[in-house]
Amino acid sequence: MVGLLAQNSQQGGSALALFLPLLLMGGVFYFLLIRPQQKRVRAQQALLSAVDVGDEVITTAGIYGTIAEIDEDEGIVTIEIAPGTRIRMLKSGIARRVSDEADGGFDDDVDEEPDLEEEEEDSTSS
């Protein structure tokens, strides 16, 4: 009888030792992968429900434009990308809204091309 209890307690301990790392890995996956992805999905859904006619947006293809029409029933928006040029696309193709305020966006005054003279001086001085 004592031998059976000793065997059962040893098996219970090994089962806990076997499942504990799996549970820990599941928790790590949840907090590092699943939860951030769910936050991104909720933020994108909130963005799509908040866009309105006249908002400047960037599409997932990288096209800047202004929303001209929204068809909620079909899930289609018409975006004016240039004066007189409109494209129809799915509402889910909107990547983000462009705002006039500085919210971590790009600054138009920044020179995008690197200064080659400074790079040449750095490489020759080494």
Short mmCIF file of N, CA, C and O in Angstrom, two decimals:
data_model
loop_
_atom_site.label_atom_id
_atom_site.label_comp_id
_atom_site.label_asym_id
_atom_site.label_seq_id
_atom_site.Cartn_x
_atom_site.Cartn_y
_atom_site.Cartn_z
N MET A 1 0.82 -1.18 0.00
CA MET A 1 0.00 0.00 0.00
C MET A 1 0.87 1.25 0.00
O MET A 1 0.59 2.18 -0.75
N VAL A 2 1.88 1.30 0.85
CA VAL A 2 2.78 2.45 0.92
C VAL A 2 3.55 2.57 -0.40
O VAL A 2 3.79 3.67 -0.89
N GLY A 3 3.85 1.44 -1.00
CA GLY A 3 4.56 1.44 -2.29
C GLY A 3 3.70 2.07 -3.38
O GLY A 3 4.20 2.81 -4.23
N LEU A 4 2.39 1.81 -3.36
CA LEU A 4 1.49 2.41 -4.36
C LEU A 4 1.38 3.91 -4.18
O LEU A 4 1.35 4.67 -5.16
N LEU A 5 1.29 4.38 -2.95
CA LEU A 5 1.22 5.81 -2.70
C LEU A 5 2.51 6.52 -3.13
O LEU A 5 2.48 7.63 -3.66
N ALA A 6 3.64 5.88 -2.92
CA ALA A 6 4.91 6.45 -3.32
C ALA A 6 5.00 6.56 -4.84
O ALA A 6 5.48 7.55 -5.38
N GLN A 7 4.50 5.55 -5.54
CA GLN A 7 4.53 5.59 -7.00
C GLN A 7 3.59 6.68 -7.53
O GLN A 7 3.92 7.39 -8.48
N ASN A 8 2.42 6.81 -6.93
CA ASN A 8 1.47 7.83 -7.37
C ASN A 8 2.02 9.24 -7.16
O ASN A 8 1.83 10.12 -7.98
N SER A 9 2.69 9.46 -6.03
CA SER A 9 3.22 10.79 -5.76
C SER A 9 4.37 11.11 -6.72
O SER A 9 4.53 12.25 -7.13
N GLN A 10 5.15 10.13 -7.09
CA GLN A 10 6.23 10.37 -8.04
C GLN A 10 5.68 10.65 -9.43
O GLN A 10 6.17 11.52 -10.14
N GLN A 11 4.65 9.97 -9.84
CA GLN A 11 4.06 10.21 -11.16
C GLN A 11 3.39 11.58 -11.22
O GLN A 11 3.45 12.25 -12.22
N GLY A 12 2.75 11.99 -10.14
CA GLY A 12 2.12 13.30 -10.09
C GLY A 12 3.15 14.41 -10.20
O GLY A 12 2.94 15.41 -10.85
N GLY A 13 4.26 14.25 -9.56
CA GLY A 13 5.32 15.25 -9.62
C GLY A 13 5.92 15.33 -11.01
O GLY A 13 6.23 16.41 -11.51
N SER A 14 6.09 14.21 -11.67
CA SER A 14 6.68 14.24 -13.01
C SER A 14 5.69 14.82 -14.02
O SER A 14 6.10 15.46 -14.98
N ALA A 15 4.39 14.61 -13.81
CA ALA A 15 3.40 15.19 -14.71
C ALA A 15 3.40 16.71 -14.58
O ALA A 15 3.32 17.42 -15.57
N LEU A 16 3.53 17.19 -13.35
CA LEU A 16 3.60 18.64 -13.14
C LEU A 16 4.87 19.20 -13.77
O LEU A 16 4.83 20.24 -14.42
N ALA A 17 5.97 18.50 -13.60
CA ALA A 17 7.23 18.95 -14.19
C ALA A 17 7.17 18.90 -15.72
O ALA A 17 7.83 19.67 -16.40
N LEU A 18 6.35 18.03 -16.26
CA LEU A 18 6.22 17.92 -17.71
C LEU A 18 5.35 19.04 -18.27
O LEU A 18 5.67 19.63 -19.31
N PHE A 19 4.26 19.39 -17.59
CA PHE A 19 3.32 20.38 -18.12
C PHE A 19 3.67 21.82 -17.75
O PHE A 19 3.22 22.75 -18.43
N LEU A 20 4.45 22.03 -16.73
CA LEU A 20 4.80 23.39 -16.32
C LEU A 20 5.55 24.15 -17.41
O LEU A 20 5.18 25.29 -17.72
N PRO A 21 6.58 23.58 -18.04
CA PRO A 21 7.24 24.32 -19.14
C PRO A 21 6.31 24.61 -20.31
O PRO A 21 6.39 25.66 -20.93
N LEU A 22 5.39 23.68 -20.59
CA LEU A 22 4.44 23.91 -21.68
C LEU A 22 3.50 25.06 -21.35
O LEU A 22 3.19 25.89 -22.20
N LEU A 23 3.06 25.11 -20.10
CA LEU A 23 2.20 26.21 -19.68
C LEU A 23 2.94 27.54 -19.72
O LEU A 23 2.38 28.57 -20.13
N LEU A 24 4.19 27.54 -19.30
CA LEU A 24 4.99 28.76 -19.34
C LEU A 24 5.22 29.22 -20.78
O LEU A 24 5.12 30.42 -21.07
N MET A 25 5.50 28.29 -21.69
CA MET A 25 5.68 28.66 -23.10
C MET A 25 4.37 29.21 -23.68
O MET A 25 4.39 30.17 -24.46
N GLY A 26 3.25 28.61 -23.31
CA GLY A 26 1.96 29.12 -23.76
C GLY A 26 1.71 30.53 -23.28
O GLY A 26 1.23 31.38 -24.03
N GLY A 27 2.06 30.82 -22.03
CA GLY A 27 1.92 32.17 -21.50
C GLY A 27 2.82 33.17 -22.20
O GLY A 27 2.41 34.29 -22.51
N VAL A 28 4.04 32.76 -22.49
CA VAL A 28 4.97 33.64 -23.20
C VAL A 28 4.45 33.94 -24.60
O VAL A 28 4.46 35.08 -25.05
N PHE A 29 3.96 32.91 -25.31
CA PHE A 29 3.41 33.12 -26.65
C PHE A 29 2.22 34.06 -26.60
O PHE A 29 2.06 34.92 -27.45
N TYR A 30 1.39 33.91 -25.59
CA TYR A 30 0.21 34.77 -25.48
C TYR A 30 0.62 36.23 -25.31
O TYR A 30 0.14 37.11 -26.00
N PHE A 31 1.53 36.49 -24.38
CA PHE A 31 1.89 37.87 -24.08
C PHE A 31 2.82 38.50 -25.11
O PHE A 31 2.84 39.72 -25.27
N LEU A 32 3.58 37.71 -25.86
CA LEU A 32 4.50 38.28 -26.84
C LEU A 32 3.95 38.28 -28.26
O LEU A 32 4.36 39.11 -29.07
N LEU A 33 3.04 37.36 -28.59
CA LEU A 33 2.56 37.27 -29.95
C LEU A 33 1.06 37.53 -30.10
O LEU A 33 0.64 38.36 -30.90
N ILE A 34 0.25 36.83 -29.36
CA ILE A 34 -1.19 36.88 -29.56
C ILE A 34 -1.78 38.19 -29.08
O ILE A 34 -2.53 38.85 -29.80
N ARG A 35 -1.45 38.61 -27.88
CA ARG A 35 -2.03 39.83 -27.31
C ARG A 35 -1.68 41.09 -28.10
O ARG A 35 -2.57 41.89 -28.40
N PRO A 36 -0.41 41.30 -28.51
CA PRO A 36 -0.11 42.48 -29.32
C PRO A 36 -0.84 42.47 -30.67
O PRO A 36 -1.27 43.51 -31.15
N GLN A 37 -0.98 41.28 -31.28
CA GLN A 37 -1.69 41.20 -32.54
C GLN A 37 -3.16 41.56 -32.36
O GLN A 37 -3.75 42.24 -33.20
N GLN A 38 -3.77 41.13 -31.27
CA GLN A 38 -5.16 41.48 -31.01
C GLN A 38 -5.31 42.99 -30.82
O GLN A 38 -6.30 43.58 -31.27
N LYS A 39 -4.34 43.63 -30.18
CA LYS A 39 -4.38 45.08 -30.00
C LYS A 39 -4.31 45.79 -31.35
O LYS A 39 -5.01 46.76 -31.59
N ARG A 40 -3.43 45.29 -32.25
CA ARG A 40 -3.32 45.91 -33.57
C ARG A 40 -4.61 45.76 -34.36
O ARG A 40 -5.03 46.69 -35.04
N VAL A 41 -5.23 44.60 -34.27
CA VAL A 41 -6.49 44.37 -34.99
C VAL A 41 -7.58 45.30 -34.46
O VAL A 41 -8.32 45.90 -35.24
N ARG A 42 -7.67 45.44 -33.14
CA ARG A 42 -8.67 46.35 -32.57
C ARG A 42 -8.41 47.80 -32.98
O ARG A 42 -9.35 48.55 -33.28
N ALA A 43 -7.14 48.21 -33.01
CA ALA A 43 -6.81 49.58 -33.41
C ALA A 43 -7.16 49.81 -34.87
O ALA A 43 -7.67 50.87 -35.23
N GLN A 44 -6.90 48.82 -35.73
CA GLN A 44 -7.23 48.96 -37.16
C GLN A 44 -8.74 49.03 -37.36
O GLN A 44 -9.24 49.83 -38.15
N GLN A 45 -9.50 48.21 -36.62
CA GLN A 45 -10.96 48.26 -36.72
C GLN A 45 -11.51 49.60 -36.23
O GLN A 45 -12.44 50.15 -36.82
N ALA A 46 -10.91 50.14 -35.18
CA ALA A 46 -11.33 51.45 -34.69
C ALA A 46 -11.03 52.54 -35.72
O ALA A 46 -11.84 53.45 -35.92
N LEU A 47 -9.90 52.45 -36.38
CA LEU A 47 -9.54 53.40 -37.42
C LEU A 47 -10.54 53.34 -38.56
O LEU A 47 -11.04 54.37 -39.02
N LEU A 48 -10.87 52.13 -39.02
CA LEU A 48 -11.78 51.99 -40.15
C LEU A 48 -13.18 52.48 -39.82
O LEU A 48 -13.87 53.01 -40.68
N SER A 49 -13.60 52.33 -38.58
CA SER A 49 -14.92 52.81 -38.23
C SER A 49 -14.93 54.32 -38.00
O SER A 49 -15.98 54.95 -38.05
N ALA A 50 -13.75 54.93 -37.77
CA ALA A 50 -13.68 56.36 -37.46
C ALA A 50 -13.42 57.23 -38.69
O ALA A 50 -13.60 58.44 -38.61
N VAL A 51 -12.96 56.63 -39.81
CA VAL A 51 -12.68 57.47 -40.98
C VAL A 51 -13.96 58.04 -41.53
O VAL A 51 -15.03 57.42 -41.44
N ASP A 52 -13.86 59.24 -42.10
CA ASP A 52 -15.03 59.93 -42.62
C ASP A 52 -14.64 60.63 -43.92
O ASP A 52 -13.45 60.75 -44.24
N VAL A 53 -15.62 61.09 -44.63
CA VAL A 53 -15.39 61.81 -45.88
C VAL A 53 -14.55 63.06 -45.58
O VAL A 53 -14.82 63.79 -44.63
N GLY A 54 -13.52 63.26 -46.38
CA GLY A 54 -12.63 64.41 -46.20
C GLY A 54 -11.35 64.08 -45.46
O GLY A 54 -10.43 64.90 -45.44
N ASP A 55 -11.26 62.90 -44.86
CA ASP A 55 -10.03 62.52 -44.15
C ASP A 55 -8.94 62.15 -45.14
O ASP A 55 -9.19 61.50 -46.16
N GLU A 56 -7.72 62.57 -44.83
CA GLU A 56 -6.57 62.16 -45.64
C GLU A 56 -6.07 60.83 -45.09
O GLU A 56 -5.88 60.68 -43.89
N VAL A 57 -5.86 59.87 -46.00
CA VAL A 57 -5.46 58.53 -45.59
C VAL A 57 -4.31 58.03 -46.45
O VAL A 57 -4.02 58.59 -47.51
N ILE A 58 -3.67 56.99 -45.96
CA ILE A 58 -2.67 56.25 -46.72
C ILE A 58 -3.21 54.84 -46.87
O ILE A 58 -3.63 54.21 -45.89
N THR A 59 -3.20 54.32 -48.09
CA THR A 59 -3.69 52.96 -48.32
C THR A 59 -2.58 51.97 -48.01
O THR A 59 -1.42 52.33 -47.81
N THR A 60 -2.93 50.69 -47.99
CA THR A 60 -1.94 49.66 -47.74
C THR A 60 -0.93 49.57 -48.88
O THR A 60 0.16 49.05 -48.70
N ALA A 61 -1.28 50.11 -50.04
CA ALA A 61 -0.35 50.15 -51.17
C ALA A 61 0.56 51.36 -51.11
O ALA A 61 1.44 51.51 -51.95
N GLY A 62 0.33 52.27 -50.15
CA GLY A 62 1.18 53.44 -50.00
C GLY A 62 0.68 54.65 -50.76
O GLY A 62 1.44 55.60 -50.95
N ILE A 63 -0.56 54.64 -51.20
CA ILE A 63 -1.12 55.76 -51.94
C ILE A 63 -1.76 56.75 -50.97
O ILE A 63 -2.57 56.36 -50.14
N TYR A 64 -1.38 58.02 -51.09
CA TYR A 64 -1.97 59.08 -50.28
C TYR A 64 -3.21 59.58 -51.01
O TYR A 64 -3.20 59.73 -52.23
N GLY A 65 -4.27 59.85 -50.27
CA GLY A 65 -5.47 60.39 -50.88
C GLY A 65 -6.44 60.90 -49.84
O GLY A 65 -6.21 60.80 -48.64
N THR A 66 -7.54 61.47 -50.35
CA THR A 66 -8.60 62.00 -49.50
C THR A 66 -9.87 61.22 -49.77
O THR A 66 -10.22 60.98 -50.93
N ILE A 67 -10.56 60.82 -48.72
CA ILE A 67 -11.78 60.05 -48.88
C ILE A 67 -12.86 60.95 -49.46
O ILE A 67 -13.17 62.00 -48.89
N ALA A 68 -13.44 60.54 -50.59
CA ALA A 68 -14.48 61.31 -51.25
C ALA A 68 -15.87 60.74 -50.96
O ALA A 68 -16.82 61.49 -50.78
N GLU A 69 -15.99 59.41 -50.93
CA GLU A 69 -17.26 58.75 -50.65
C GLU A 69 -17.00 57.49 -49.84
O GLU A 69 -15.97 56.85 -49.98
N ILE A 70 -18.00 57.13 -49.04
CA ILE A 70 -17.94 55.88 -48.28
C ILE A 70 -19.26 55.14 -48.48
O ILE A 70 -20.33 55.70 -48.27
N ASP A 71 -19.18 53.87 -48.90
CA ASP A 71 -20.36 53.02 -49.03
C ASP A 71 -20.26 51.96 -47.93
O ASP A 71 -19.55 50.96 -48.07
N GLU A 72 -20.94 52.20 -46.82
CA GLU A 72 -20.86 51.31 -45.65
C GLU A 72 -21.44 49.93 -45.96
O GLU A 72 -20.95 48.93 -45.45
N ASP A 73 -22.50 49.87 -46.78
CA ASP A 73 -23.14 48.59 -47.08
C ASP A 73 -22.19 47.65 -47.83
O ASP A 73 -22.14 46.46 -47.54
N GLU A 74 -21.47 48.19 -48.80
CA GLU A 74 -20.56 47.38 -49.61
C GLU A 74 -19.15 47.31 -49.03
O GLU A 74 -18.35 46.48 -49.44
N GLY A 75 -18.81 48.24 -48.13
CA GLY A 75 -17.46 48.28 -47.56
C GLY A 75 -16.46 48.86 -48.54
O GLY A 75 -15.30 48.48 -48.55
N ILE A 76 -16.93 49.79 -49.40
CA ILE A 76 -16.08 50.38 -50.43
C ILE A 76 -15.95 51.87 -50.17
O ILE A 76 -16.90 52.53 -49.80
N VAL A 77 -14.75 52.40 -50.38
CA VAL A 77 -14.52 53.83 -50.29
C VAL A 77 -13.99 54.32 -51.63
O VAL A 77 -13.36 53.58 -52.37
N THR A 78 -14.29 55.57 -51.93
CA THR A 78 -13.74 56.23 -53.11
C THR A 78 -12.75 57.26 -52.61
O THR A 78 -13.08 58.11 -51.78
N ILE A 79 -11.52 57.15 -53.08
CA ILE A 79 -10.44 58.01 -52.63
C ILE A 79 -9.96 58.86 -53.80
O ILE A 79 -9.69 58.34 -54.88
N GLU A 80 -9.86 60.16 -53.56
CA GLU A 80 -9.34 61.06 -54.58
C GLU A 80 -7.84 61.19 -54.35
O GLU A 80 -7.39 61.71 -53.32
N ILE A 81 -7.05 60.70 -55.31
CA ILE A 81 -5.60 60.69 -55.16
C ILE A 81 -4.95 61.88 -55.85
O ILE A 81 -3.79 62.19 -55.59
N ALA A 82 -5.68 62.52 -56.76
CA ALA A 82 -5.24 63.74 -57.44
C ALA A 82 -6.50 64.46 -57.86
O ALA A 82 -7.57 63.85 -57.93
N PRO A 83 -6.42 65.76 -58.14
CA PRO A 83 -7.63 66.46 -58.57
C PRO A 83 -8.25 65.79 -59.80
O PRO A 83 -7.62 65.65 -60.84
N GLY A 84 -9.47 65.32 -59.64
CA GLY A 84 -10.18 64.67 -60.72
C GLY A 84 -9.87 63.20 -60.89
O GLY A 84 -10.42 62.54 -61.76
N THR A 85 -8.98 62.64 -60.08
CA THR A 85 -8.62 61.23 -60.19
C THR A 85 -9.09 60.52 -58.93
O THR A 85 -8.61 60.79 -57.83
N ARG A 86 -10.04 59.59 -59.11
CA ARG A 86 -10.59 58.86 -57.98
C ARG A 86 -10.41 57.37 -58.19
O ARG A 86 -10.50 56.89 -59.33
N ILE A 87 -10.18 56.67 -57.11
CA ILE A 87 -10.10 55.22 -57.15
C ILE A 87 -11.08 54.65 -56.14
O ILE A 87 -11.35 55.25 -55.10
N ARG A 88 -11.66 53.50 -56.48
CA ARG A 88 -12.53 52.78 -55.55
C ARG A 88 -11.74 51.62 -54.99
O ARG A 88 -11.01 50.94 -55.71
N MET A 89 -11.89 51.41 -53.70
CA MET A 89 -11.16 50.32 -53.07
C MET A 89 -11.93 49.85 -51.84
O MET A 89 -12.86 50.51 -51.38
N LEU A 90 -11.55 48.70 -51.33
CA LEU A 90 -12.15 48.21 -50.10
C LEU A 90 -11.75 49.11 -48.94
O LEU A 90 -10.63 49.61 -48.88
N LYS A 91 -12.68 49.28 -48.03
CA LYS A 91 -12.41 50.12 -46.85
C LYS A 91 -11.28 49.53 -46.01
O LYS A 91 -10.50 50.25 -45.39
N SER A 92 -11.14 48.22 -46.03
CA SER A 92 -10.08 47.57 -45.26
C SER A 92 -8.70 47.82 -45.84
O SER A 92 -7.70 47.49 -45.22
N GLY A 93 -8.62 48.44 -47.03
CA GLY A 93 -7.34 48.77 -47.64
C GLY A 93 -6.74 50.05 -47.11
O GLY A 93 -5.67 50.46 -47.54
N ILE A 94 -7.41 50.71 -46.17
CA ILE A 94 -6.86 51.92 -45.57
C ILE A 94 -5.90 51.51 -44.46
O ILE A 94 -6.27 50.79 -43.54
N ALA A 95 -4.67 51.97 -44.58
CA ALA A 95 -3.65 51.59 -43.60
C ALA A 95 -3.66 52.52 -42.39
O ALA A 95 -3.60 52.07 -41.25
N ARG A 96 -3.72 53.82 -42.65
CA ARG A 96 -3.75 54.78 -41.55
C ARG A 96 -4.25 56.12 -42.04
O ARG A 96 -4.29 56.38 -43.23
N ARG A 97 -4.59 56.97 -41.09
CA ARG A 97 -5.07 58.30 -41.38
C ARG A 97 -3.91 59.28 -41.22
O ARG A 97 -3.13 59.18 -40.28
N VAL A 98 -3.79 60.21 -42.15
CA VAL A 98 -2.75 61.23 -42.09
C VAL A 98 -3.32 62.41 -41.32
O VAL A 98 -4.39 62.90 -41.62
N SER A 99 -2.60 62.85 -40.31
CA SER A 99 -3.08 64.00 -39.54
C SER A 99 -2.12 65.16 -39.70
O SER A 99 -0.94 64.98 -40.00
N ASP A 100 -2.61 66.36 -39.51
CA ASP A 100 -1.78 67.56 -39.63
C ASP A 100 -0.89 67.73 -38.42
O ASP A 100 0.13 68.40 -38.47
N GLU A 101 -1.28 67.16 -37.29
CA GLU A 101 -0.50 67.30 -36.07
C GLU A 101 0.65 66.31 -36.07
O GLU A 101 0.61 65.30 -36.74
N ALA A 102 1.67 66.62 -35.30
CA ALA A 102 2.82 65.73 -35.21
C ALA A 102 2.49 64.57 -34.28
O ALA A 102 2.49 64.71 -33.08
N ASP A 103 2.20 63.43 -34.87
CA ASP A 103 1.89 62.24 -34.07
C ASP A 103 2.87 61.13 -34.39
O ASP A 103 2.52 59.97 -34.43
N GLY A 104 4.11 61.48 -34.63
CA GLY A 104 5.10 60.48 -34.95
C GLY A 104 5.15 60.22 -36.45
O GLY A 104 5.76 59.26 -36.89
N GLY A 105 4.53 61.07 -37.23
CA GLY A 105 4.53 60.90 -38.68
C GLY A 105 5.82 61.42 -39.28
O GLY A 105 6.79 61.74 -38.60
N PHE A 106 5.83 61.52 -40.59
CA PHE A 106 7.02 61.96 -41.29
C PHE A 106 7.02 63.47 -41.41
O PHE A 106 6.00 64.11 -41.53
N ASP A 107 8.20 64.06 -41.39
CA ASP A 107 8.35 65.50 -41.51
C ASP A 107 8.74 65.80 -42.95
O ASP A 107 9.71 65.25 -43.48
N ASP A 108 7.99 66.68 -43.62
CA ASP A 108 8.23 66.99 -45.02
C ASP A 108 9.50 67.79 -45.23
O ASP A 108 10.04 67.83 -46.34
N ASP A 109 10.00 68.48 -44.20
CA ASP A 109 11.18 69.32 -44.35
C ASP A 109 12.49 68.55 -44.28
O ASP A 109 13.55 69.09 -44.54
N VAL A 110 12.44 67.28 -43.94
CA VAL A 110 13.65 66.49 -43.77
C VAL A 110 14.17 66.10 -45.14
O VAL A 110 13.44 65.64 -46.00
N ASP A 111 15.48 66.30 -45.37
CA ASP A 111 16.12 65.91 -46.61
C ASP A 111 16.31 64.40 -46.60
O ASP A 111 17.03 63.87 -45.76
N GLU A 112 15.68 63.71 -47.53
CA GLU A 112 15.71 62.24 -47.54
C GLU A 112 17.02 61.69 -48.09
O GLU A 112 17.43 60.60 -47.78
N GLU A 113 17.71 62.45 -48.97
CA GLU A 113 18.92 61.95 -49.59
C GLU A 113 20.12 62.20 -48.67
O GLU A 113 20.28 63.29 -48.13
N PRO A 114 20.96 61.20 -48.50
CA PRO A 114 22.14 61.39 -47.63
C PRO A 114 23.15 62.32 -48.30
O PRO A 114 23.22 62.42 -49.53
N ASP A 115 23.93 62.99 -47.50
CA ASP A 115 24.97 63.88 -48.00
C ASP A 115 26.19 63.04 -48.33
O ASP A 115 26.89 62.53 -47.45
N LEU A 116 26.47 62.88 -49.64
CA LEU A 116 27.55 62.00 -50.07
C LEU A 116 28.92 62.56 -49.71
O LEU A 116 29.86 61.80 -49.48
N GLU A 117 29.07 63.89 -49.68
CA GLU A 117 30.37 64.47 -49.35
C GLU A 117 30.79 64.12 -47.94
O GLU A 117 31.94 63.80 -47.69
N GLU A 118 29.85 64.15 -46.99
CA GLU A 118 30.19 63.80 -45.61
C GLU A 118 30.57 62.35 -45.50
O GLU A 118 31.48 61.98 -44.77
N GLU A 119 29.90 61.45 -46.25
CA GLU A 119 30.22 60.03 -46.20
C GLU A 119 31.60 59.77 -46.77
O GLU A 119 32.36 58.95 -46.27
N GLU A 120 31.97 60.49 -47.87
CA GLU A 120 33.28 60.31 -48.46
C GLU A 120 34.37 60.78 -47.50
O GLU A 120 35.41 60.15 -47.37
N GLU A 121 34.14 61.89 -46.80
CA GLU A 121 35.12 62.39 -45.84
C GLU A 121 35.30 61.41 -44.69
O GLU A 121 36.40 61.16 -44.24
N ASP A 122 34.20 60.79 -44.23
CA ASP A 122 34.28 59.83 -43.15
C ASP A 122 35.06 58.60 -43.57
O ASP A 122 35.84 58.05 -42.82
N SER A 123 34.87 58.14 -44.80
CA SER A 123 35.54 56.92 -45.26
C SER A 123 37.03 57.18 -45.52
O SER A 123 37.85 56.29 -45.36
N THR A 124 37.39 58.38 -45.95
CA THR A 124 38.80 58.67 -46.21
C THR A 124 39.58 58.95 -44.92
O THR A 124 40.77 58.73 -44.86
N SER A 125 38.92 59.43 -43.88
CA SER A 125 39.63 59.73 -42.64
C SER A 125 39.88 58.48 -41.82
O SER A 125 40.70 58.49 -40.93
N SER A 126 39.24 57.38 -42.11
CA SER A 126 39.44 56.15 -41.34
C SER A 126 40.67 55.41 -41.76
O SER A 126 41.15 55.37 -42.79
#
